[in-house]
Short mmCIF file of C-alpha atoms in Angstrom, two decimals:
data_model
loop_
_atom_site.label_atom_id
_atom_site.label_comp_id
_atom_site.label_asym_id
_atom_site.label_seq_id
_atom_site.Cartn_x
_atom_site.Cartn_y
_atom_site.Cartn_z
CA MET A 30 -8.31 32.51 -17.45
CA TRP A 31 -9.17 32.56 -13.73
CA PHE A 32 -12.63 32.70 -12.15
CA GLY A 33 -13.37 33.45 -8.52
CA ALA A 34 -16.32 31.92 -6.67
CA THR A 35 -17.54 31.43 -3.13
CA ILE A 36 -16.39 27.80 -3.24
CA GLY A 37 -12.84 28.37 -4.51
CA ALA A 38 -11.01 29.37 -7.69
CA ILE A 39 -11.29 27.95 -11.21
CA ARG A 40 -8.68 28.06 -13.98
CA TYR A 41 -9.31 27.37 -17.68
CA ASP A 42 -6.44 27.23 -20.20
CA GLY A 43 -8.57 26.68 -23.31
CA ASP A 44 -8.44 22.89 -23.04
CA HIS A 45 -8.62 21.93 -19.38
CA TRP A 46 -10.47 23.05 -16.28
CA GLU A 47 -8.76 23.15 -12.87
CA TYR A 48 -10.46 23.65 -9.52
CA ARG A 49 -8.57 25.07 -6.53
CA GLU A 50 -10.45 24.84 -3.26
CA GLY A 51 -9.86 26.79 -0.06
CA LYS A 52 -7.31 25.74 2.57
CA ARG A 53 -5.75 23.27 0.19
CA TRP A 54 -4.69 25.82 -2.43
CA VAL A 55 -5.67 29.22 -1.07
CA PRO A 56 -6.36 30.61 2.44
CA GLY A 57 -10.15 30.64 2.02
CA ASN A 58 -12.92 29.51 -0.31
CA ASP A 59 -14.52 32.93 -0.88
CA ILE A 60 -12.45 34.42 -3.73
CA ARG A 61 -12.92 38.21 -3.76
CA ALA A 62 -10.23 39.39 -6.21
CA ILE A 63 -7.67 37.87 -8.59
CA ALA A 64 -4.52 39.40 -10.08
CA VAL A 65 -2.23 37.51 -12.46
CA ASN A 66 1.45 38.51 -12.61
CA GLN A 67 3.78 38.45 -15.62
CA GLU A 68 5.01 34.95 -14.77
CA GLY A 69 1.47 33.59 -14.82
CA GLY A 70 1.14 33.28 -11.07
CA ALA A 71 -2.28 34.13 -9.63
CA TRP A 72 -2.67 36.24 -6.48
CA LEU A 73 -6.04 35.53 -4.89
CA ALA A 74 -7.68 37.66 -2.22
CA THR A 75 -9.94 35.50 -0.06
CA ASN A 76 -12.06 35.82 3.04
CA HIS A 77 -9.08 34.47 5.03
CA GLY A 78 -6.21 36.39 3.45
CA VAL A 79 -4.17 36.53 0.27
CA GLY A 80 -2.56 33.53 -1.41
CA LEU A 81 -0.41 32.86 -4.47
CA ILE A 82 -0.74 29.95 -6.88
CA GLU A 83 2.26 29.70 -9.18
CA ARG A 84 3.80 27.15 -11.50
CA ARG A 85 7.36 26.50 -10.40
CA PRO A 86 9.47 24.32 -12.72
CA MET A 87 11.47 21.63 -10.92
CA THR A 88 13.19 18.38 -11.73
CA LEU A 89 11.88 15.04 -10.52
CA ALA A 90 14.87 14.89 -8.17
CA GLU A 91 13.94 18.26 -6.65
CA LYS A 92 10.33 17.19 -6.25
CA ALA A 93 11.39 13.92 -4.62
CA GLU A 94 13.72 15.75 -2.23
CA PHE A 95 10.88 18.02 -1.09
CA TYR A 96 8.55 15.13 -0.30
CA GLU A 97 11.27 13.01 1.30
CA ASP A 98 12.11 15.87 3.65
CA GLU A 99 8.43 16.27 4.51
CA ILE A 100 8.12 12.54 5.26
CA ASP A 101 11.21 12.55 7.45
CA LYS A 102 9.87 15.51 9.43
CA TYR A 103 6.22 14.61 9.86
CA ASN A 104 5.27 11.13 8.69
CA ARG A 105 7.33 8.59 10.63
CA ARG A 106 6.18 6.59 13.65
CA THR A 107 8.11 4.47 16.18
CA PRO A 108 11.90 3.93 16.04
CA PHE A 109 11.30 1.66 13.04
CA GLY A 110 10.09 4.64 10.99
CA TYR A 111 6.73 3.39 9.72
CA VAL A 112 5.44 5.86 7.14
CA MET A 113 1.89 7.07 7.49
CA SER A 114 -0.24 10.22 7.56
CA ALA A 115 0.25 13.11 9.96
CA VAL A 116 -2.70 14.95 11.49
CA LEU A 117 -2.24 18.68 12.02
CA GLU A 118 -3.60 20.11 15.25
CA LYS A 119 -4.62 23.24 13.29
CA PRO A 120 -5.43 23.02 9.56
CA GLY A 121 -2.62 24.48 7.48
CA ASP A 122 -0.28 24.92 10.47
CA LYS A 123 2.60 22.42 10.51
CA ALA A 124 3.93 23.61 13.86
CA GLN A 125 2.02 20.89 15.72
CA TRP A 126 1.07 17.44 14.45
CA ARG A 127 0.48 13.93 15.66
CA ASN A 128 0.86 10.43 14.26
CA ARG A 129 -1.07 7.30 15.08
CA ASP A 130 -1.09 3.68 14.07
CA ASP A 131 -2.82 2.73 10.85
CA ASP A 132 -4.21 -0.62 9.72
CA ASN A 133 -2.28 -0.19 6.49
CA ASP A 134 1.13 0.65 7.93
CA GLY A 135 2.47 -2.35 6.01
CA GLN A 136 1.13 -1.20 2.66
CA TRP A 137 2.07 2.47 3.00
CA THR A 138 5.55 1.75 4.34
CA GLY A 139 6.04 -0.91 1.68
CA GLU A 140 5.17 1.48 -1.12
CA TYR A 141 7.39 4.19 0.33
CA GLY A 142 10.28 1.78 0.78
CA ALA A 143 9.91 0.44 -2.76
CA ALA A 144 10.13 4.02 -4.06
CA GLU A 145 13.40 4.46 -2.18
CA CYS A 146 14.66 1.21 -3.72
CA PHE A 147 13.99 2.68 -7.16
CA ALA A 148 15.70 5.91 -6.08
CA TYR A 149 18.81 4.03 -5.01
CA ALA A 150 18.89 2.03 -8.24
CA ALA A 151 18.72 5.25 -10.27
CA THR A 152 21.07 7.46 -8.24
CA LYS A 153 23.15 5.24 -5.90
CA ASP A 154 22.40 7.88 -3.27
CA PRO A 155 23.40 6.37 0.11
CA GLN A 156 20.51 8.18 1.81
CA ALA A 157 18.04 6.42 -0.51
CA ARG A 158 19.67 3.11 0.41
CA GLU A 159 19.39 3.95 4.10
CA ARG A 160 15.70 4.82 3.76
CA ALA A 161 14.97 1.69 1.72
CA THR A 162 16.76 -0.51 4.25
CA GLN A 163 14.92 1.08 7.16
CA ALA A 164 11.57 0.45 5.47
CA PHE A 165 12.46 -3.17 4.68
CA GLU A 166 13.62 -3.84 8.24
CA ALA A 167 10.50 -2.16 9.63
CA LEU A 168 8.28 -4.55 7.69
CA ARG A 169 10.51 -7.52 8.51
CA PHE A 170 9.89 -6.76 12.17
CA PHE A 171 6.15 -7.16 11.56
CA SER A 172 6.81 -10.86 10.89
CA GLN A 173 9.06 -11.20 13.94
CA VAL A 174 6.89 -9.46 16.53
CA THR A 175 4.04 -11.98 16.11
CA GLN A 176 6.18 -14.95 17.20
CA GLY A 177 5.81 -15.92 20.86
CA GLY A 178 4.22 -13.57 23.34
CA SER A 179 0.72 -13.64 24.75
CA HIS A 180 -1.02 -15.02 21.65
CA PRO A 181 1.57 -16.25 19.13
CA ALA A 182 0.61 -16.42 15.47
CA PRO A 183 1.79 -19.14 13.07
CA LYS A 184 5.22 -18.61 11.53
CA GLY A 185 5.15 -16.22 8.59
CA PHE A 186 2.23 -14.14 9.89
CA PRO A 187 2.95 -10.38 9.74
CA ALA A 188 1.29 -7.89 12.07
CA ARG A 189 -0.87 -5.11 10.69
CA THR A 190 0.91 -2.55 12.85
CA ILE A 191 2.47 -2.11 16.29
CA LEU A 192 2.23 0.15 19.34
CA PRO A 193 4.76 0.50 22.18
CA VAL A 194 3.58 -0.97 25.49
CA GLU A 195 5.50 1.58 27.54
CA GLY A 196 3.56 4.78 28.06
CA ALA A 197 0.57 3.64 26.02
CA ARG A 198 -2.93 2.68 27.05
CA ASN A 199 -3.80 -0.94 26.33
CA PRO A 200 -5.57 -0.67 22.93
CA ASN A 201 -7.61 -3.79 23.72
CA LEU A 202 -9.51 -1.71 26.29
CA GLU A 203 -10.85 0.63 23.59
CA SER A 204 -14.52 0.04 22.84
CA SER A 205 -13.81 -0.35 19.12
CA TYR A 206 -11.76 -3.48 19.85
CA SER A 207 -14.19 -5.14 22.24
CA ILE A 208 -15.98 -8.41 21.53
CA GLU A 209 -19.26 -6.48 21.63
CA SER A 210 -17.99 -4.19 18.88
CA ASP A 211 -16.98 -7.20 16.76
CA VAL A 212 -20.38 -8.81 17.21
CA LYS A 213 -22.09 -5.57 16.20
CA ARG A 214 -19.94 -5.18 13.10
CA LYS A 215 -20.60 -8.76 12.07
CA GLU A 216 -24.27 -7.85 11.70
CA SER A 217 -23.39 -5.75 8.64
CA ASP A 218 -20.39 -7.81 7.48
CA LEU A 219 -21.10 -11.52 7.76
CA LEU A 220 -17.44 -12.37 7.14
CA TRP A 221 -16.17 -10.13 9.93
CA LYS A 222 -14.17 -11.90 12.64
CA VAL A 223 -15.08 -11.85 16.31
CA LEU A 224 -11.57 -11.86 17.71
CA HIS A 225 -9.99 -10.93 21.03
CA PRO A 226 -7.42 -9.69 21.70
CA ARG A 227 -6.95 -7.66 18.56
CA TRP A 228 -3.67 -6.44 20.04
CA PRO A 229 -1.58 -9.30 21.51
CA THR A 230 1.75 -8.49 23.16
CA SER A 231 5.18 -9.48 21.85
CA ALA A 232 7.47 -12.05 23.46
CA ASP A 233 9.65 -9.33 25.02
CA GLY A 234 6.60 -7.48 26.33
CA LYS A 235 7.59 -4.25 24.57
CA TRP A 236 5.01 -4.15 21.79
CA TYR A 237 1.34 -4.56 21.10
CA TRP A 238 0.88 -5.96 17.62
CA LYS A 239 -2.37 -5.78 15.70
CA CYS A 240 -3.74 -8.95 14.13
CA ASP A 241 -6.33 -9.67 11.40
CA THR A 242 -3.79 -8.63 8.77
CA SER A 243 -5.22 -8.01 5.31
CA SER A 244 -4.21 -8.64 1.71
CA ASP A 245 -3.37 -4.93 1.45
CA GLU A 246 -0.48 -5.47 3.84
CA LEU A 247 0.80 -8.54 2.02
CA ASP A 248 0.82 -6.59 -1.25
CA GLY A 249 3.01 -3.93 0.36
CA HIS A 250 5.34 -6.54 1.87
CA TYR A 251 5.88 -8.45 -1.36
CA PHE A 252 6.32 -5.25 -3.35
CA ILE A 253 9.14 -3.87 -1.21
CA ASN A 254 10.70 -7.30 -0.65
CA ALA A 255 11.12 -7.82 -4.39
CA ARG A 256 12.43 -4.30 -5.00
CA TYR A 257 14.84 -4.47 -2.07
CA TYR A 258 16.17 -7.85 -3.19
CA ASP A 259 16.71 -6.77 -6.80
CA LEU A 260 17.81 -3.16 -6.37
CA VAL A 261 19.33 -2.62 -2.93
CA ALA A 262 20.52 -5.84 -1.24
CA GLU A 263 24.17 -6.36 -2.17
CA THR A 264 25.58 -8.86 0.32
CA GLU A 265 24.44 -12.44 0.79
CA GLU A 266 23.46 -11.56 4.35
CA GLU A 267 21.12 -8.84 3.07
CA LYS A 268 19.66 -11.12 0.42
CA ASP A 269 19.19 -13.94 2.94
CA ARG A 270 17.07 -11.67 5.15
CA VAL A 271 14.76 -11.07 2.19
CA ARG A 272 14.68 -14.76 1.28
CA GLN A 273 13.77 -15.76 4.83
CA VAL A 274 10.87 -13.36 5.25
CA VAL A 275 9.48 -14.13 1.77
CA ARG A 276 9.85 -17.89 2.27
CA ASP A 277 8.17 -17.83 5.69
CA MET A 278 5.26 -15.71 4.50
CA THR A 279 4.67 -17.72 1.32
CA ASP A 280 5.01 -21.09 3.04
CA HIS A 281 2.48 -19.91 5.62
CA LEU A 282 -0.03 -19.24 2.85
CA ILE A 283 0.62 -22.56 1.11
CA GLU A 284 0.41 -24.58 4.34
CA HIS A 285 -2.90 -22.94 5.26
CA ASP A 286 -4.71 -23.47 1.94
CA PHE A 287 -3.64 -20.04 0.64
CA LYS A 288 -5.08 -18.22 3.65
CA LEU A 289 -3.38 -15.97 6.18
CA VAL A 290 -4.19 -17.65 9.50
CA ASP A 291 -4.25 -15.60 12.68
CA HIS A 292 -3.37 -16.39 16.30
CA ASP A 293 -6.86 -17.86 16.74
CA GLY A 294 -6.17 -20.51 14.08
CA LYS A 295 -8.66 -18.97 11.64
CA PRO A 296 -8.17 -16.97 8.42
CA THR A 297 -8.08 -13.19 8.62
CA ARG A 298 -10.99 -11.22 7.21
CA TRP A 299 -9.41 -10.19 3.91
CA ALA A 300 -6.24 -12.24 3.23
CA ASN A 301 -7.91 -15.27 1.69
CA PHE A 302 -6.61 -16.60 -1.62
CA SER A 303 -7.97 -20.15 -1.50
CA PRO A 304 -9.42 -21.53 -4.74
CA ASP A 305 -12.37 -22.93 -2.79
CA THR A 306 -13.04 -19.47 -1.40
CA LEU A 307 -12.49 -17.34 -4.49
CA ASN A 308 -13.99 -19.71 -7.07
CA ARG A 309 -16.67 -21.54 -5.14
CA ASP A 310 -17.88 -19.30 -2.30
CA PRO A 311 -20.48 -16.75 -3.52
CA TRP A 312 -19.60 -14.39 -0.67
CA TRP A 313 -16.12 -13.92 -2.13
CA TRP A 314 -16.77 -13.32 -5.81
CA THR A 315 -15.99 -9.59 -5.53
CA GLU A 316 -12.47 -10.40 -4.32
CA ARG A 317 -11.88 -13.12 -6.93
CA GLY A 318 -9.97 -11.07 -9.48
CA LEU A 319 -7.70 -9.02 -7.24
CA ASN A 320 -6.88 -11.85 -4.83
CA SER A 321 -6.12 -14.21 -7.73
CA LEU A 322 -3.73 -11.61 -9.11
CA SER A 323 -2.17 -11.20 -5.66
CA ILE A 324 -1.40 -14.84 -4.95
CA LEU A 325 0.06 -15.44 -8.42
CA SER A 326 2.28 -12.42 -7.84
CA TYR A 327 3.36 -13.60 -4.37
CA LEU A 328 4.32 -17.03 -5.66
CA ARG A 329 6.40 -15.66 -8.53
CA VAL A 330 8.17 -13.27 -6.15
CA ALA A 331 8.94 -16.21 -3.86
CA GLU A 332 10.27 -18.25 -6.77
CA HIS A 333 12.46 -15.36 -7.91
CA VAL A 334 13.84 -14.48 -4.48
CA THR A 335 14.40 -17.98 -3.09
CA GLY A 336 15.22 -19.81 -6.32
CA ASP A 337 12.87 -22.63 -5.28
CA PRO A 338 10.85 -23.86 -8.30
CA LYS A 339 8.06 -25.24 -6.08
CA TYR A 340 6.54 -21.76 -5.89
CA GLY A 341 6.41 -21.47 -9.67
CA ASP A 342 4.88 -24.94 -9.94
CA ILE A 343 2.12 -23.96 -7.51
CA ALA A 344 1.53 -20.70 -9.40
CA GLU A 345 1.20 -22.66 -12.64
CA GLU A 346 -1.34 -25.01 -11.05
CA LEU A 347 -3.42 -22.13 -9.72
CA ALA A 348 -3.21 -20.26 -13.02
CA TRP A 349 -4.62 -23.09 -15.11
CA LYS A 350 -6.26 -25.73 -12.94
CA GLU A 351 -8.08 -23.14 -10.83
CA SER A 352 -8.35 -20.48 -13.58
CA PHE A 353 -6.55 -17.84 -11.52
CA ALA A 354 -4.92 -16.43 -14.66
CA ALA A 355 -8.38 -15.84 -16.13
CA ASN A 356 -9.61 -14.46 -12.80
CA ALA A 357 -6.70 -12.02 -12.69
CA MET A 358 -7.64 -10.50 -16.03
CA TYR A 359 -10.52 -8.73 -14.27
CA PRO A 360 -9.23 -7.56 -10.87
CA LYS A 361 -12.04 -5.01 -10.41
CA TYR A 362 -15.65 -6.08 -10.51
CA GLN A 363 -16.82 -2.45 -10.72
CA ARG A 364 -16.49 -0.44 -13.90
CA GLY A 365 -17.53 3.08 -14.83
CA PRO A 366 -17.36 6.59 -13.33
CA GLY A 367 -16.94 6.69 -9.58
CA SER A 368 -16.47 2.94 -9.24
CA PHE A 369 -12.77 2.85 -8.43
CA VAL A 370 -11.19 2.84 -4.99
CA GLN A 371 -7.64 4.17 -5.00
CA PHE A 372 -6.07 1.70 -2.60
CA ASP A 373 -7.43 -1.23 -4.63
CA ASP A 374 -5.81 0.29 -7.70
CA GLU A 375 -2.48 0.57 -5.85
CA MET A 376 -2.75 -3.06 -4.73
CA ALA A 377 -3.45 -4.20 -8.28
CA PHE A 378 -0.57 -2.25 -9.78
CA MET A 379 1.94 -3.53 -7.22
CA ASN A 380 0.93 -7.07 -8.09
CA TYR A 381 0.87 -6.43 -11.83
CA TYR A 382 4.41 -5.08 -11.58
CA ASN A 383 5.77 -8.09 -9.71
CA LEU A 384 3.91 -10.67 -11.77
CA LEU A 385 4.89 -9.21 -15.13
CA LEU A 386 8.54 -9.05 -14.04
CA TYR A 387 8.78 -12.62 -12.81
CA GLU A 388 6.10 -14.65 -14.65
CA LYS A 389 7.75 -17.43 -16.68
CA ASP A 390 4.72 -18.76 -18.55
CA PRO A 391 4.36 -16.61 -21.71
CA ARG A 392 0.65 -17.44 -21.93
CA VAL A 393 -0.04 -16.13 -18.44
CA ARG A 394 2.16 -13.10 -19.01
CA GLU A 395 0.28 -12.20 -22.20
CA MET A 396 -3.06 -12.42 -20.37
CA ILE A 397 -1.84 -10.30 -17.46
CA LEU A 398 -0.23 -7.76 -19.78
CA LEU A 399 -3.55 -7.24 -21.56
CA SER A 400 -5.33 -6.89 -18.22
CA PHE A 401 -2.72 -4.41 -16.99
CA HIS A 402 -2.96 -2.25 -20.10
CA GLU A 403 -6.76 -2.18 -19.97
CA TYR A 404 -6.68 -1.24 -16.29
CA TRP A 405 -4.18 1.55 -16.94
CA GLU A 406 -6.34 2.99 -19.70
CA LEU A 407 -9.11 3.45 -17.15
CA LEU A 408 -6.74 5.26 -14.77
CA GLU A 409 -4.61 7.21 -17.23
CA SER A 410 -6.48 10.47 -16.64
CA GLU A 411 -5.57 10.40 -12.93
CA LEU A 412 -1.93 11.20 -13.86
CA ASP A 413 -0.70 8.97 -11.03
CA PRO A 414 3.12 8.74 -11.31
CA PHE A 415 3.32 5.15 -10.05
CA PHE A 416 0.63 3.92 -12.43
CA ASN A 417 2.20 5.72 -15.38
CA PHE A 418 5.79 4.70 -14.69
CA ALA A 419 4.78 1.08 -14.08
CA HIS A 420 2.88 1.01 -17.36
CA ALA A 421 5.74 2.66 -19.24
CA ALA A 422 8.23 0.16 -17.83
CA LEU A 423 6.22 -2.95 -18.63
CA CYS A 424 3.87 -2.13 -21.52
CA GLU A 425 5.64 0.37 -23.75
CA GLY A 426 7.76 -0.75 -26.68
#
């Protein structure tokens, strides 16, 4: 049964309600007439024209092909092909669009690339391999571009994102990246960093790279690195590239007390996994669960990829001596309706996936498995494919 309203269309099938708002599903919000055809499709006359909502059966491969084509057309930035959102100049009109840098280029591109790794493992499609390799190399460049240049970062530090120097305005001149802006923001966020420049230049002078990299980005890096190593890399040369970037990044964290340290010699705002910070600093208690889960996951990925047992030994020490395994059982401090933030959920599930694959201590794995299942139960109704497939792969049976 369909209902028309001035704020969109509503469908009820006897068990579930569905809401279809204007411009996303139909041309306008003011629904003036509805006609349902024999196939169950609904024609809706609106204040901005007529639209059709239909259910079109398709395979997962067909659905993936549609979205991959859309990404290749609209959602890539720079020759490296970073995957991010596209902004349409006119709503609903894909004739003109623009892309811009995003603080989470590392996370989004990492998730996309990991999906292509899974696609290659399932199909052996050479195009999936090409896309996965491009995404891996794009994120590997984030760790290379920070070395040398105007304000070099310590080895193993990945950039948030990059911009070409040629033809671009110096982003450091934007008011949002000024010292004054940082000082103002610190008034509402006491842990915010006053840092300049936010966009150092690379050693070859071709790129601005953004600093103050967050834990979000590291989650994306480790997620694709592990998938690429296991599912795509076939030659020793390919595997060595993964080993090197994972080793450098993980050693950086270990050598800096489990903190990601920027070009100014200080930790970034969000990538802090130190036991002293998470367990003993009251300002960081909200990050305790998720960041504990993250660092345990990173260390097990590093152990798996490099074969060096030191990473597993450190993970074991954090898990028990610093109670990170217990911390990781509760990665979200908020519970209840409206309390979840989607990108935090994605971060948690990437780390759950890696940790449950590579954790060698059965006690820790049992604790994390329980945490993962409980978390998924809270998100099950969202019908998120990644969440559901990850849970099915690791918790079912």
